[in-house]
PDB file of C-alpha atoms in Angstrom:
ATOM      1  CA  UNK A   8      -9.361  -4.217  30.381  1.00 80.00           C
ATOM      2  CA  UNK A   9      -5.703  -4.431  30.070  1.00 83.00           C
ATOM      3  CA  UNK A  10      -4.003  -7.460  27.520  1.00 85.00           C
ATOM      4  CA  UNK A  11      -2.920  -9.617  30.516  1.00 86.00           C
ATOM      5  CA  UNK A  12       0.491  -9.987  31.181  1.00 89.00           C
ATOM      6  CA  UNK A  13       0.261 -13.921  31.750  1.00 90.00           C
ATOM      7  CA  UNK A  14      -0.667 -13.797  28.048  1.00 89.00           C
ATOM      8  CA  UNK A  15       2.770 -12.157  26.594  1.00 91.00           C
ATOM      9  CA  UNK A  16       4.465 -14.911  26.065  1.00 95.00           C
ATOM     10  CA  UNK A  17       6.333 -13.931  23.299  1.00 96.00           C
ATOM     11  CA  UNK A  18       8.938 -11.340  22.930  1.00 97.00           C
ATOM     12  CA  UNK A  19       9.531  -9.476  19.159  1.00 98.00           C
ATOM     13  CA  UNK A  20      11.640  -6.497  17.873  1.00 98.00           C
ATOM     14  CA  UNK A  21       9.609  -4.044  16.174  1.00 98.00           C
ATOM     15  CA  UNK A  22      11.224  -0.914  13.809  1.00 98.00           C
ATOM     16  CA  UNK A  23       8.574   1.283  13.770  1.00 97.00           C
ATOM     17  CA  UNK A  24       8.053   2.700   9.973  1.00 97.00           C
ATOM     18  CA  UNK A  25       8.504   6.624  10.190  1.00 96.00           C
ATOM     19  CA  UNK A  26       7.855   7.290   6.431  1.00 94.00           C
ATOM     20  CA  UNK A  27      10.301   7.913   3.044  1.00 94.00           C
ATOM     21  CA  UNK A  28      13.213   9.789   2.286  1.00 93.00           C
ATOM     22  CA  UNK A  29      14.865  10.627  -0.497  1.00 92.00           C
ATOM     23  CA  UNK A  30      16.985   7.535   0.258  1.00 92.00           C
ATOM     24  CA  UNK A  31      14.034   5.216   1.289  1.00 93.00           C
ATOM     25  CA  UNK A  32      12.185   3.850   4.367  1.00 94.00           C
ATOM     26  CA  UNK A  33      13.291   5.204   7.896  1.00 96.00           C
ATOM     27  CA  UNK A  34      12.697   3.443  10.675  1.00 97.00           C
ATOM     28  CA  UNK A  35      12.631   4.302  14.520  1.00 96.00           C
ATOM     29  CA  UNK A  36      14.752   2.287  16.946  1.00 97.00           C
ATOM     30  CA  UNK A  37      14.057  -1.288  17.404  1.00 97.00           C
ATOM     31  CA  UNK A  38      11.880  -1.453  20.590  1.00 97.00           C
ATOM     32  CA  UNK A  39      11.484  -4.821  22.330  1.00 97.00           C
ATOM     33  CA  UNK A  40       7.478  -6.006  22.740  1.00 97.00           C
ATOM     34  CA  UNK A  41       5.798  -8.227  24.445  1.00 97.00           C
ATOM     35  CA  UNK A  42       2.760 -10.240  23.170  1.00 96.00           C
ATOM     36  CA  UNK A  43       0.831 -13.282  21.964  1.00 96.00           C
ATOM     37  CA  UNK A  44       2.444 -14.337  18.755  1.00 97.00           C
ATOM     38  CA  UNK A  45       0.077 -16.615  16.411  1.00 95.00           C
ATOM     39  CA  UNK A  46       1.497 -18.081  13.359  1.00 93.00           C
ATOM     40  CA  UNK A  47      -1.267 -19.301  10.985  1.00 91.00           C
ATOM     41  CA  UNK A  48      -1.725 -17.944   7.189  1.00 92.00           C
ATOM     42  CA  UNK A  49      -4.992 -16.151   6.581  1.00 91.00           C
ATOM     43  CA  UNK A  50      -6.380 -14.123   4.354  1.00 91.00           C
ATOM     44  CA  UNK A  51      -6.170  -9.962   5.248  1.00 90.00           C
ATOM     45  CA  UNK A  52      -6.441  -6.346   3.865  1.00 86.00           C
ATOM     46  CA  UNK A  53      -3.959  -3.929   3.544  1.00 84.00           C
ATOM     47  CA  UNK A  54      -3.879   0.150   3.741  1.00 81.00           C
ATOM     48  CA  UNK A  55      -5.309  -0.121   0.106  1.00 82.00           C
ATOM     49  CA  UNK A  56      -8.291  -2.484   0.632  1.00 85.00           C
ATOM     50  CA  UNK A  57      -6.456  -5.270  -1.089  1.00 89.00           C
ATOM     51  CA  UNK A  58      -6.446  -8.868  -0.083  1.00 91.00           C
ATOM     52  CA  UNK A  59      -3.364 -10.305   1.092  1.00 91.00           C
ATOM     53  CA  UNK A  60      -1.782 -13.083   2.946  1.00 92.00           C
ATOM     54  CA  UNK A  61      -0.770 -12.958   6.287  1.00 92.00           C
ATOM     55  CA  UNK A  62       1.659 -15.774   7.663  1.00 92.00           C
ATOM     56  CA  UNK A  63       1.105 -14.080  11.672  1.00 95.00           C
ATOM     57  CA  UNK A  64      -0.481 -12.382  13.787  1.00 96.00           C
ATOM     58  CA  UNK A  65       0.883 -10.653  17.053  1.00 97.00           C
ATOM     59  CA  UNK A  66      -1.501  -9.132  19.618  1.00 96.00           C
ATOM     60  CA  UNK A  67       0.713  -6.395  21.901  1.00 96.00           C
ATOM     61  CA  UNK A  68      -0.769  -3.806  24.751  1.00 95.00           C
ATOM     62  CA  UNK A  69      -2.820  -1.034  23.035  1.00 92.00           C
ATOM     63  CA  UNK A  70      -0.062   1.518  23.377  1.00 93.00           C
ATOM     64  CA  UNK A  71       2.157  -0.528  21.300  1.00 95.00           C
ATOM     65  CA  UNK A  72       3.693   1.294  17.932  1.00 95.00           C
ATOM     66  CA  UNK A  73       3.544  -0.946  15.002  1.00 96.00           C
ATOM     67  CA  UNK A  74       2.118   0.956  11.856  1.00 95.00           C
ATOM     68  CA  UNK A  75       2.397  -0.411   8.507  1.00 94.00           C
ATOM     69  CA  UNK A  76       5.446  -0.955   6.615  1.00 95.00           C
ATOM     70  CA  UNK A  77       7.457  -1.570   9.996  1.00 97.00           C
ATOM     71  CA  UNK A  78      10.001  -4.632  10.520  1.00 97.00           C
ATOM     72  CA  UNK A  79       9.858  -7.257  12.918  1.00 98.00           C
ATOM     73  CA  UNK A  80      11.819  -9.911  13.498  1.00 97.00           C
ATOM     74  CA  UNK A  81      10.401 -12.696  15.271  1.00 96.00           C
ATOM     75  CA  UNK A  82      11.477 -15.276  17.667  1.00 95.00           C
ATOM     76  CA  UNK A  83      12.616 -17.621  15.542  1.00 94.00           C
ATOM     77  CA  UNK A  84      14.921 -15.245  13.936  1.00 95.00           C
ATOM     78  CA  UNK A  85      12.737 -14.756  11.019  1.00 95.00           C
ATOM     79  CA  UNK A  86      12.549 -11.170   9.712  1.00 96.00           C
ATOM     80  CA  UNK A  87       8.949 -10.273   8.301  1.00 96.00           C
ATOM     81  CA  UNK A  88       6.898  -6.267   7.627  1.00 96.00           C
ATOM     82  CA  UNK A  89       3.735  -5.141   9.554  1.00 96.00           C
ATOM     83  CA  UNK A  90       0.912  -5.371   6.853  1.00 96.00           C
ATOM     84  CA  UNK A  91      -2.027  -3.624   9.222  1.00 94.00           C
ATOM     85  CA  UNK A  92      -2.002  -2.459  13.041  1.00 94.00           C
ATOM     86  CA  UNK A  93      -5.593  -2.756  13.982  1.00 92.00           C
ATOM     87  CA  UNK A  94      -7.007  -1.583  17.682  1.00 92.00           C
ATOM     88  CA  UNK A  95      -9.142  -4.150  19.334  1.00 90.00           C
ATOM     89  CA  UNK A  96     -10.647  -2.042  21.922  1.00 85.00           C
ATOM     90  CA  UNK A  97     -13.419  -3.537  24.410  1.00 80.00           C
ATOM     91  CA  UNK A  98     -14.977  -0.632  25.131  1.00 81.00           C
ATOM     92  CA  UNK A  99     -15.412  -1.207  29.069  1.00 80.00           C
ATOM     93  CA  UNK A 100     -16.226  -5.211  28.350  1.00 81.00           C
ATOM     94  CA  UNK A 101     -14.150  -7.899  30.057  1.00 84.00           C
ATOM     95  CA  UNK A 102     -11.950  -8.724  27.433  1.00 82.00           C
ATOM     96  CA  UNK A 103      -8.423  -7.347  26.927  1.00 87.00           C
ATOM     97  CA  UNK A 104      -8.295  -4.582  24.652  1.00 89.00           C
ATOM     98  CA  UNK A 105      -4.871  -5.463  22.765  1.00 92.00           C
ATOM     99  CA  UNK A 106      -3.664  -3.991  19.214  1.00 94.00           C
ATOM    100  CA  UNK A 107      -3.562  -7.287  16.662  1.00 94.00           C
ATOM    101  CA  UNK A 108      -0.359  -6.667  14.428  1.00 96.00           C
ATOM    102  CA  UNK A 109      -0.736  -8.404  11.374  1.00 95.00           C
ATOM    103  CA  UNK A 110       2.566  -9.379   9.516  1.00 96.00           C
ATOM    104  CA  UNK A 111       3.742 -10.835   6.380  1.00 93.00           C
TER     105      UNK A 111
END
């Protein structure tokens, strides 16, 4: 099942993270995205299994491109980094399969 559109309510800027240069991060162009924006702190993990904080979460469409390491700046203005991009996929169940985008 499709994430619903009645439940993108929120509109972010995401830069996806394309990888390192010899001059730093690169990102792609900022691409508008529409979601569910949740902002409560809890605990996650990151790419190496550690335990970190999380101040948001943003749940897009499934074909969204968010990987770790990319910027987002929120509604409010506020600027923040994608700490894990993780699929929540129904698998043919009535709920909407969505991609949760955890941030800092």
């Amino acid at each position: 099942m499709r994430f619903p559109r009645f439940l993108q309510r929120h509109t972010v800027l995401v830069e996806p993270f394309l990888g390192n240069s010899s001059t730093g991060a690169v990102y792609g162009p900022a691409v508008e995205v529409r979601g569910l924006l949740e902002q409560k702190t809890r605990l996650v993990r990151n790419a190496a299994g550690e335990q970190v904080t999380s101040s948001s979460t943003f749940r897009a469409p499934l074909e969204t491109v968010a990987p770790a390491k990319s910027r987002v700046k929120l509604p409010d203005g506020r600027k923040t980094t994608v700490i894990a991009a993780v699929r929540q996929d129904g698998a043919g169940l009535p709920v909407p399969d969505h991609l949760e985008v955890q941030l800092q």
